[in-house]
Short mmCIF file of N, CA and C in Angstrom, two decimals:
data_model
loop_
_atom_site.label_atom_id
_atom_site.label_comp_id
_atom_site.label_asym_id
_atom_site.label_seq_id
_atom_site.Cartn_x
_atom_site.Cartn_y
_atom_site.Cartn_z
N MET A 203 7.58 -1.63 -9.37
CA MET A 203 7.43 -0.46 -8.73
C MET A 203 9.07 0.03 -8.08
N ALA A 204 8.71 1.43 -8.32
CA ALA A 204 10.39 1.72 -8.11
C ALA A 204 10.73 2.18 -6.84
N THR A 205 11.73 2.22 -6.24
CA THR A 205 12.22 2.28 -4.62
C THR A 205 12.23 4.44 -4.72
N ASP A 206 12.08 4.73 -5.66
CA ASP A 206 11.67 6.50 -5.55
C ASP A 206 10.21 6.65 -6.24
N LEU A 207 9.74 7.33 -5.23
CA LEU A 207 8.19 7.63 -5.83
C LEU A 207 8.11 8.94 -6.99
N PRO A 208 7.13 8.60 -8.14
CA PRO A 208 6.91 9.46 -8.85
C PRO A 208 6.68 10.78 -8.81
N VAL A 209 6.15 11.05 -7.60
CA VAL A 209 5.75 12.42 -7.31
C VAL A 209 6.20 12.51 -5.85
N PRO A 210 6.73 13.84 -5.35
CA PRO A 210 7.40 13.72 -3.85
C PRO A 210 5.79 13.49 -2.95
N VAL A 211 5.82 12.91 -1.78
CA VAL A 211 4.87 12.84 -1.38
C VAL A 211 5.32 13.02 0.52
N ALA A 212 4.00 13.54 1.54
CA ALA A 212 4.56 13.68 2.85
C ALA A 212 3.56 12.61 3.43
N PHE A 213 3.81 12.79 4.66
CA PHE A 213 2.61 12.16 5.55
C PHE A 213 3.11 11.95 7.02
N THR A 214 2.30 11.93 8.00
CA THR A 214 2.51 11.83 9.31
C THR A 214 2.20 9.93 9.55
N LEU A 215 3.80 9.52 10.12
CA LEU A 215 2.81 8.12 10.79
C LEU A 215 1.85 8.42 12.27
N PRO A 216 0.94 7.04 12.22
CA PRO A 216 0.42 7.38 13.79
C PRO A 216 1.43 7.07 14.46
N ALA A 217 1.02 7.28 16.05
CA ALA A 217 1.48 7.65 17.04
C ALA A 217 1.81 6.40 17.38
N GLY A 218 2.89 5.79 18.01
CA GLY A 218 3.72 4.92 18.16
C GLY A 218 4.75 3.94 17.00
N TRP A 219 4.15 4.26 15.65
CA TRP A 219 4.66 3.78 14.59
C TRP A 219 6.33 4.60 14.31
N LEU A 220 7.55 3.48 14.12
CA LEU A 220 8.67 3.47 13.71
C LEU A 220 8.94 4.08 12.51
N PRO A 221 9.84 4.65 11.81
CA PRO A 221 10.32 4.56 9.99
C PRO A 221 11.37 3.29 10.86
N THR A 222 11.19 2.27 8.89
CA THR A 222 12.34 1.79 9.49
C THR A 222 13.09 1.52 8.17
N ALA A 223 14.11 0.69 8.10
CA ALA A 223 15.01 0.72 6.42
C ALA A 223 13.72 -0.12 5.53
N ALA A 224 13.71 0.32 4.45
CA ALA A 224 12.38 0.24 3.56
C ALA A 224 13.57 -1.13 2.64
N PRO A 225 12.48 -2.15 2.10
CA PRO A 225 12.81 -3.41 2.03
C PRO A 225 13.10 -2.73 0.10
N PRO A 226 14.04 -3.64 -0.16
CA PRO A 226 14.01 -3.19 -1.69
C PRO A 226 12.51 -2.87 -2.51
N GLY A 227 12.64 -1.87 -3.58
CA GLY A 227 11.59 -1.21 -4.39
C GLY A 227 10.74 -0.26 -3.31
N VAL A 228 10.63 -0.17 -2.03
CA VAL A 228 10.20 0.45 -1.07
C VAL A 228 9.94 1.94 -1.07
N ALA A 229 10.04 2.74 -1.18
CA ALA A 229 10.35 3.82 -0.98
C ALA A 229 10.46 4.32 0.79
N HIS A 230 9.14 4.15 1.46
CA HIS A 230 9.36 4.57 3.07
C HIS A 230 8.51 2.53 3.23
N ALA A 231 8.84 3.21 4.69
CA ALA A 231 8.23 1.81 5.86
C ALA A 231 8.38 2.24 6.92
N ALA A 232 7.45 1.79 7.67
CA ALA A 232 7.43 2.14 9.26
C ALA A 232 6.70 0.84 9.80
N VAL A 233 7.30 0.47 11.09
CA VAL A 233 6.56 -0.34 11.93
C VAL A 233 6.01 -0.07 13.28
N LEU A 234 5.38 -1.29 13.81
CA LEU A 234 4.96 -0.78 15.19
C LEU A 234 5.45 -1.93 15.92
N PRO A 235 6.33 -1.53 17.36
CA PRO A 235 7.17 -2.02 17.76
C PRO A 235 6.29 -3.45 18.61
N GLN A 236 5.10 -2.86 18.75
CA GLN A 236 4.55 -4.43 19.47
C GLN A 236 4.32 -5.08 18.53
N ARG A 237 4.89 -6.66 18.82
CA ARG A 237 5.09 -7.72 17.75
C ARG A 237 4.09 -8.62 18.07
N ASP A 238 3.45 -9.43 17.32
CA ASP A 238 2.48 -10.87 17.50
C ASP A 238 3.53 -12.04 17.51
N ALA A 239 3.54 -12.59 18.06
CA ALA A 239 4.15 -13.73 18.36
C ALA A 239 5.87 -13.32 16.71
N GLY A 240 6.41 -12.16 17.40
CA GLY A 240 7.30 -11.93 16.73
C GLY A 240 6.87 -11.30 15.06
N PHE A 241 5.98 -11.16 14.91
CA PHE A 241 5.92 -10.21 13.83
C PHE A 241 5.53 -8.67 14.20
N ALA A 242 6.00 -7.81 13.15
CA ALA A 242 5.25 -6.50 13.60
C ALA A 242 4.74 -6.29 12.46
N ALA A 243 3.61 -5.67 12.71
CA ALA A 243 2.82 -4.77 11.85
C ALA A 243 3.78 -3.76 10.68
N ASN A 244 3.43 -3.96 9.74
CA ASN A 244 4.12 -2.78 9.22
C ASN A 244 3.35 -2.23 7.81
N ILE A 245 3.84 -0.51 7.50
CA ILE A 245 3.22 0.13 6.51
C ILE A 245 4.29 0.13 5.55
N THR A 246 3.94 0.31 4.64
CA THR A 246 5.27 0.47 3.51
C THR A 246 4.71 1.36 2.09
N VAL A 247 5.10 2.16 1.79
CA VAL A 247 4.40 3.23 0.45
C VAL A 247 5.72 3.11 -0.61
N ASP A 248 5.12 2.56 -2.22
CA ASP A 248 5.99 2.58 -3.13
C ASP A 248 5.09 3.12 -4.20
N GLY A 249 5.86 2.87 -5.22
CA GLY A 249 4.73 4.04 -6.46
C GLY A 249 5.61 3.97 -7.62
N GLY A 250 4.90 4.45 -8.66
CA GLY A 250 5.37 4.24 -10.11
C GLY A 250 4.96 5.15 -11.05
N PHE A 251 5.31 4.69 -12.22
CA PHE A 251 4.41 5.64 -13.21
C PHE A 251 4.03 4.62 -13.87
N LEU A 252 2.76 4.73 -14.72
CA LEU A 252 1.86 3.90 -15.44
C LEU A 252 1.56 3.77 -16.95
N ARG A 253 1.39 2.58 -17.75
CA ARG A 253 1.60 2.92 -19.03
C ARG A 253 -0.16 2.97 -18.88
N GLU A 254 0.11 4.22 -19.99
CA GLU A 254 -2.17 4.35 -19.92
C GLU A 254 -3.14 3.37 -20.13
N GLU A 255 -2.58 2.09 -21.07
CA GLU A 255 -3.62 0.88 -20.95
C GLU A 255 -3.80 0.36 -19.81
N VAL A 256 -2.86 0.46 -18.60
CA VAL A 256 -3.49 -0.25 -17.56
C VAL A 256 -4.32 -0.15 -16.45
N THR A 257 -5.40 -0.70 -16.39
CA THR A 257 -6.15 -0.32 -15.64
C THR A 257 -5.76 -0.38 -14.16
N VAL A 258 -6.78 0.22 -13.34
CA VAL A 258 -7.25 0.00 -11.56
C VAL A 258 -7.12 -1.37 -11.20
N THR A 259 -8.24 -2.20 -11.98
CA THR A 259 -8.66 -3.80 -11.60
C THR A 259 -6.98 -4.16 -11.67
N GLU A 260 -6.58 -3.96 -13.14
CA GLU A 260 -5.62 -5.18 -13.79
C GLU A 260 -4.16 -4.74 -12.77
N LEU A 261 -4.15 -3.68 -12.15
CA LEU A 261 -2.66 -3.20 -11.32
C LEU A 261 -3.39 -3.78 -9.59
N ALA A 262 -4.50 -3.97 -9.35
CA ALA A 262 -4.79 -4.83 -8.17
C ALA A 262 -4.50 -6.35 -8.21
N ASP A 263 -5.15 -6.77 -9.62
CA ASP A 263 -4.98 -8.05 -9.92
C ASP A 263 -3.50 -8.43 -9.49
N ALA A 264 -2.38 -7.53 -10.31
CA ALA A 264 -1.04 -8.07 -10.26
C ALA A 264 -0.46 -7.74 -8.72
N SER A 265 -1.11 -7.12 -7.65
CA SER A 265 -0.67 -7.45 -6.74
C SER A 265 -0.83 -8.39 -5.92
N VAL A 266 -2.17 -8.94 -6.18
CA VAL A 266 -2.90 -9.87 -5.24
C VAL A 266 -1.55 -11.52 -6.13
N GLU A 267 -1.65 -11.13 -7.12
CA GLU A 267 -0.45 -12.14 -8.25
C GLU A 267 0.83 -12.28 -7.46
N ARG A 268 1.59 -11.47 -7.25
CA ARG A 268 2.61 -11.43 -6.58
C ARG A 268 2.44 -11.86 -5.23
N ILE A 269 1.77 -11.81 -4.47
CA ILE A 269 1.47 -12.32 -2.89
C ILE A 269 1.08 -13.82 -3.12
N ARG A 270 0.60 -13.87 -4.15
CA ARG A 270 0.32 -15.40 -4.58
C ARG A 270 1.60 -16.01 -4.66
N GLU A 271 2.62 -15.53 -5.46
CA GLU A 271 3.85 -16.25 -5.91
C GLU A 271 4.49 -17.29 -4.80
N PHE A 272 4.24 -16.11 -3.19
CA PHE A 272 5.21 -16.55 -2.26
C PHE A 272 4.43 -17.20 -1.03
N ALA A 273 2.70 -16.89 -1.42
CA ALA A 273 2.04 -17.46 -0.39
C ALA A 273 0.89 -18.42 -0.53
N GLY A 274 1.13 -18.78 -1.78
CA GLY A 274 -0.55 -19.72 -2.32
C GLY A 274 -1.71 -18.88 -2.12
N PRO A 275 -2.80 -19.62 -1.61
CA PRO A 275 -3.74 -18.70 -1.55
C PRO A 275 -3.66 -17.77 -1.43
N VAL A 276 -4.37 -16.85 -1.68
CA VAL A 276 -5.25 -15.20 -1.63
C VAL A 276 -6.06 -14.90 -1.90
N VAL A 277 -7.02 -14.64 -0.41
CA VAL A 277 -8.63 -14.28 -0.77
C VAL A 277 -8.99 -12.75 -0.69
N VAL A 278 -9.31 -12.03 -1.89
CA VAL A 278 -9.49 -10.73 -1.85
C VAL A 278 -10.68 -10.32 -0.83
N THR A 279 -10.91 -9.79 0.01
CA THR A 279 -12.42 -9.96 1.06
C THR A 279 -12.69 -8.71 0.78
N HIS A 280 -12.14 -7.67 -0.18
CA HIS A 280 -12.44 -6.07 -0.51
C HIS A 280 -11.57 -5.33 -1.34
N ARG A 281 -12.68 -4.76 -2.27
CA ARG A 281 -11.69 -3.92 -3.44
C ARG A 281 -12.82 -2.69 -4.05
N GLY A 282 -12.53 -1.48 -3.90
CA GLY A 282 -13.51 -0.66 -4.13
C GLY A 282 -12.50 0.55 -4.60
N GLU A 283 -13.16 1.16 -5.45
CA GLU A 283 -12.49 2.73 -6.22
C GLU A 283 -13.35 3.85 -5.20
N PHE A 284 -12.48 5.03 -5.20
CA PHE A 284 -13.17 6.16 -4.24
C PHE A 284 -12.44 7.20 -4.90
N GLY A 285 -12.65 8.20 -4.48
CA GLY A 285 -12.51 9.68 -4.93
C GLY A 285 -12.50 10.25 -6.24
N PRO A 286 -12.20 11.07 -6.38
CA PRO A 286 -12.16 12.23 -7.31
C PRO A 286 -12.06 11.83 -8.79
N VAL A 287 -12.59 12.02 -9.82
CA VAL A 287 -12.53 11.52 -11.17
C VAL A 287 -11.24 11.80 -11.86
N ASP A 288 -10.63 13.21 -11.23
CA ASP A 288 -9.39 13.29 -11.19
C ASP A 288 -8.10 13.12 -10.59
N ALA A 289 -8.56 12.49 -9.71
CA ALA A 289 -7.29 11.54 -8.74
C ALA A 289 -8.08 10.44 -8.10
N PRO A 290 -8.04 9.69 -8.85
CA PRO A 290 -8.95 8.21 -7.99
C PRO A 290 -8.35 7.37 -7.78
N ALA A 291 -8.84 6.77 -6.51
CA ALA A 291 -8.14 5.70 -5.73
C ALA A 291 -8.85 4.49 -5.72
N LEU A 292 -8.10 3.52 -5.50
CA LEU A 292 -8.45 1.83 -5.08
C LEU A 292 -8.16 1.67 -3.94
N ALA A 293 -8.99 0.70 -3.15
CA ALA A 293 -8.69 -0.10 -1.93
C ALA A 293 -9.20 -1.33 -2.03
N GLN A 294 -8.17 -2.23 -1.63
CA GLN A 294 -8.33 -3.54 -1.78
C GLN A 294 -7.69 -4.42 0.08
N ARG A 295 -8.29 -5.16 0.45
CA ARG A 295 -7.87 -6.13 1.43
C ARG A 295 -8.30 -7.63 0.99
N ILE A 296 -6.71 -8.05 1.50
CA ILE A 296 -6.48 -9.26 1.03
C ILE A 296 -5.92 -10.16 2.18
N ILE A 297 -6.46 -11.56 1.98
CA ILE A 297 -6.04 -12.37 3.30
C ILE A 297 -4.92 -13.55 2.67
N PHE A 298 -3.73 -14.03 3.47
CA PHE A 298 -2.64 -14.66 2.48
C PHE A 298 -2.80 -15.47 4.18
N SER A 299 -1.70 -16.45 3.86
CA SER A 299 -1.30 -17.33 4.62
C SER A 299 0.16 -18.01 4.13
N VAL A 300 1.27 -17.83 5.26
CA VAL A 300 2.63 -17.81 5.06
C VAL A 300 2.59 -19.16 5.56
N PRO A 301 3.82 -20.35 4.57
CA PRO A 301 4.48 -21.36 5.86
C PRO A 301 5.75 -20.46 7.21
N GLN A 302 5.23 -20.56 8.64
CA GLN A 302 6.32 -20.69 9.26
C GLN A 302 6.32 -21.57 10.81
N GLY A 303 7.21 -22.27 10.53
CA GLY A 303 7.46 -23.24 11.62
C GLY A 303 6.78 -24.46 11.63
N GLY A 304 6.48 -25.21 10.24
CA GLY A 304 5.79 -26.23 10.28
C GLY A 304 4.40 -26.31 10.40
N ALA A 305 3.98 -24.81 10.21
CA ALA A 305 2.43 -24.50 10.21
C ALA A 305 2.29 -23.03 9.12
N ARG A 306 0.80 -22.88 8.95
CA ARG A 306 1.01 -21.69 8.01
C ARG A 306 -0.10 -20.43 9.22
N ARG A 307 0.85 -19.41 9.05
CA ARG A 307 0.32 -18.19 9.42
C ARG A 307 -0.36 -16.91 8.36
N ASP A 308 -1.63 -16.82 9.24
CA ASP A 308 -2.71 -15.71 8.72
C ASP A 308 -2.31 -14.24 8.68
N PHE A 309 -2.18 -13.67 7.38
CA PHE A 309 -2.01 -11.91 7.19
C PHE A 309 -3.18 -12.01 6.53
N VAL A 310 -3.24 -9.92 6.74
CA VAL A 310 -4.23 -9.83 6.34
C VAL A 310 -3.62 -8.34 5.89
N GLN A 311 -3.54 -8.01 4.58
CA GLN A 311 -3.00 -6.73 3.81
C GLN A 311 -4.09 -5.76 3.38
N SER A 312 -4.10 -4.47 3.60
CA SER A 312 -4.99 -3.80 3.05
C SER A 312 -3.91 -2.69 2.22
N GLN A 313 -4.65 -2.62 1.27
CA GLN A 313 -3.38 -1.57 -0.28
C GLN A 313 -4.33 -0.29 -0.60
N VAL A 314 -4.06 0.66 -1.05
CA VAL A 314 -4.70 1.63 -1.06
C VAL A 314 -4.14 2.23 -2.16
N TYR A 315 -4.23 2.38 -3.33
CA TYR A 315 -3.66 2.80 -4.61
C TYR A 315 -4.43 4.46 -4.75
N LEU A 316 -2.83 5.23 -4.93
CA LEU A 316 -3.64 6.66 -5.24
C LEU A 316 -2.78 6.64 -6.42
N PHE A 317 -4.06 7.18 -7.71
CA PHE A 317 -3.03 7.71 -8.71
C PHE A 317 -3.49 9.01 -8.68
N LEU A 318 -2.31 9.52 -9.47
CA LEU A 318 -2.14 11.24 -9.74
C LEU A 318 -1.56 11.16 -10.74
N PRO A 319 -2.25 12.47 -11.86
CA PRO A 319 -2.10 13.18 -12.82
C PRO A 319 -0.76 13.48 -12.42
N ASP A 320 0.42 13.40 -13.72
CA ASP A 320 1.57 14.40 -14.09
C ASP A 320 1.02 15.67 -14.33
N GLU A 321 1.85 16.60 -14.01
CA GLU A 321 1.38 17.92 -14.38
C GLU A 321 1.93 18.51 -15.54
N HIS A 322 2.77 17.97 -16.15
CA HIS A 322 3.48 18.35 -16.57
C HIS A 322 3.39 17.41 -18.03
N HIS A 323 2.90 16.36 -17.70
CA HIS A 323 2.35 15.24 -18.51
C HIS A 323 1.10 14.81 -18.51
N PRO A 324 0.01 15.37 -18.82
CA PRO A 324 -1.58 15.09 -18.66
C PRO A 324 -2.05 13.63 -18.66
N ARG A 325 -1.54 13.26 -20.21
CA ARG A 325 -1.54 11.23 -19.95
C ARG A 325 -1.05 10.92 -19.42
N LYS A 326 0.18 10.78 -18.33
CA LYS A 326 0.76 10.11 -17.97
C LYS A 326 0.49 9.87 -16.25
N ARG A 327 0.15 8.61 -15.65
CA ARG A 327 -0.44 8.67 -14.41
C ARG A 327 0.16 7.94 -13.29
N ALA A 328 0.88 9.17 -12.62
CA ALA A 328 1.28 8.45 -11.11
C ALA A 328 1.06 7.63 -9.89
N LEU A 329 1.49 6.98 -9.88
CA LEU A 329 0.96 5.63 -8.80
C LEU A 329 1.76 5.84 -7.61
N VAL A 330 0.89 6.11 -6.52
CA VAL A 330 1.37 5.78 -5.08
C VAL A 330 0.59 4.53 -4.29
N ARG A 331 1.14 3.70 -3.99
CA ARG A 331 1.03 2.58 -3.61
C ARG A 331 1.01 2.25 -2.08
N LEU A 332 -0.02 2.66 -0.99
CA LEU A 332 0.53 2.01 1.05
C LEU A 332 -0.28 1.05 1.00
N ALA A 333 0.32 0.33 1.96
CA ALA A 333 0.17 -0.75 2.23
C ALA A 333 0.15 -1.20 3.57
N LEU A 334 -0.72 -1.62 4.13
CA LEU A 334 -0.60 -2.51 6.14
C LEU A 334 -0.47 -3.80 5.65
N THR A 335 0.53 -4.51 6.50
CA THR A 335 0.36 -5.94 6.48
C THR A 335 0.65 -6.10 8.10
N ALA A 336 0.29 -7.14 8.50
CA ALA A 336 -0.42 -7.61 9.94
C ALA A 336 -0.87 -8.51 9.64
N THR A 337 -0.83 -9.60 11.15
CA THR A 337 -1.56 -10.56 11.64
C THR A 337 -2.76 -10.45 11.47
N VAL A 338 -3.43 -11.89 11.50
CA VAL A 338 -5.17 -11.91 11.53
C VAL A 338 -5.36 -10.78 13.06
N THR A 339 -4.35 -11.35 13.73
CA THR A 339 -4.51 -10.98 15.25
C THR A 339 -4.40 -9.44 15.47
N GLN A 340 -3.21 -9.18 14.86
CA GLN A 340 -3.23 -7.07 14.95
C GLN A 340 -4.17 -6.51 14.15
N TYR A 341 -4.78 -7.56 12.75
CA TYR A 341 -5.11 -6.25 11.94
C TYR A 341 -6.21 -5.22 12.97
N GLY A 342 -7.33 -5.75 13.56
CA GLY A 342 -8.35 -4.93 14.19
C GLY A 342 -7.60 -3.71 14.89
N GLU A 343 -6.64 -4.38 15.38
CA GLU A 343 -5.71 -3.16 16.72
C GLU A 343 -4.95 -2.33 15.44
N VAL A 344 -4.63 -2.29 14.42
CA VAL A 344 -3.85 -1.41 13.79
C VAL A 344 -4.67 -0.97 12.18
N LEU A 345 -5.49 -1.02 11.95
CA LEU A 345 -6.56 -0.92 10.83
C LEU A 345 -6.99 0.56 10.92
N ALA A 346 -7.42 1.49 12.28
CA ALA A 346 -7.62 2.62 12.31
C ALA A 346 -6.01 3.39 12.24
N ASP A 347 -5.02 3.05 12.46
CA ASP A 347 -3.60 3.59 11.97
C ASP A 347 -3.77 4.06 11.05
N PHE A 348 -3.64 3.22 9.81
CA PHE A 348 -3.39 2.87 8.80
C PHE A 348 -4.45 4.11 8.12
N GLN A 349 -6.00 4.07 8.31
CA GLN A 349 -6.56 5.21 7.74
C GLN A 349 -6.06 5.96 8.47
N ASN A 350 -6.01 6.47 9.05
CA ASN A 350 -5.34 8.12 9.59
C ASN A 350 -4.06 8.17 8.74
N PHE A 351 -3.29 7.34 8.93
CA PHE A 351 -1.80 7.63 7.70
C PHE A 351 -2.34 8.02 6.16
N VAL A 352 -3.89 6.87 5.66
CA VAL A 352 -3.59 7.40 4.55
C VAL A 352 -4.18 8.67 4.59
N ARG A 353 -4.81 8.95 5.51
CA ARG A 353 -5.71 10.62 5.38
C ARG A 353 -4.53 11.49 5.37
N THR A 354 -3.37 11.26 6.14
CA THR A 354 -2.54 12.25 5.63
C THR A 354 -1.26 12.60 4.86
N VAL A 355 -1.47 10.99 3.73
CA VAL A 355 -0.84 11.63 2.69
C VAL A 355 -1.21 12.31 1.11
N ARG A 356 0.16 13.19 0.68
CA ARG A 356 -0.14 13.92 -0.05
C ARG A 356 0.44 14.81 -0.29
N THR A 357 0.51 15.37 -1.93
CA THR A 357 2.15 15.33 -2.53
C THR A 357 2.51 16.81 -1.80
N ARG A 358 4.05 16.90 -2.32
CA ARG A 358 4.42 17.64 -1.56
C ARG A 358 4.95 18.65 -3.05
N THR A 359 4.47 19.91 -2.93
CA THR A 359 4.78 20.71 -3.73
C THR A 359 5.45 22.30 -3.68
N GLY A 360 7.04 22.20 -3.73
CA GLY A 360 7.26 23.42 -3.84
C GLY A 360 8.48 23.21 -2.46
N VAL A 361 8.51 24.21 -1.43
CA VAL A 361 9.37 23.95 -0.12
C VAL A 361 8.35 24.26 1.04
N GLU A 362 7.94 23.24 2.38
CA GLU A 362 7.09 22.77 2.48
C GLU A 362 7.65 23.20 3.95
N GLY A 363 7.23 23.55 4.77
CA GLY A 363 7.59 24.43 6.48
C GLY A 363 7.17 23.00 7.42
#
């Protein structure tokens, strides 16, 4: 995924969330300052252009595989497609654990993939991926914030005030 998004987007962060430096490959990042044993729940936004032959399921599977490379077993607890035909979306929720201090710590990640047609090249598809990562303990407390955040994401066209 590229650091720059394939289409300009605008969004509103939930109350209490703060913008933070984005890691490599991520266009935008935000954290919730209240931590769970040192971990701050975070929201990231990244994206790119997709080849025509890539399916939604392949993209979601590839994301699971990337996490599996550092976390070991990954469980997909939910995956579903939604949205209109001309701008489909996919959401998935995964659970994984990572080694931390001699033990393993469990995390939940919700991912939303928004597929947007390129207005200049209709066969070209742009992807914007939104992700929430939280500890299992935090997840129930921050899920509604993430859902509200997703509702605010929109493409930015022209000059906005």
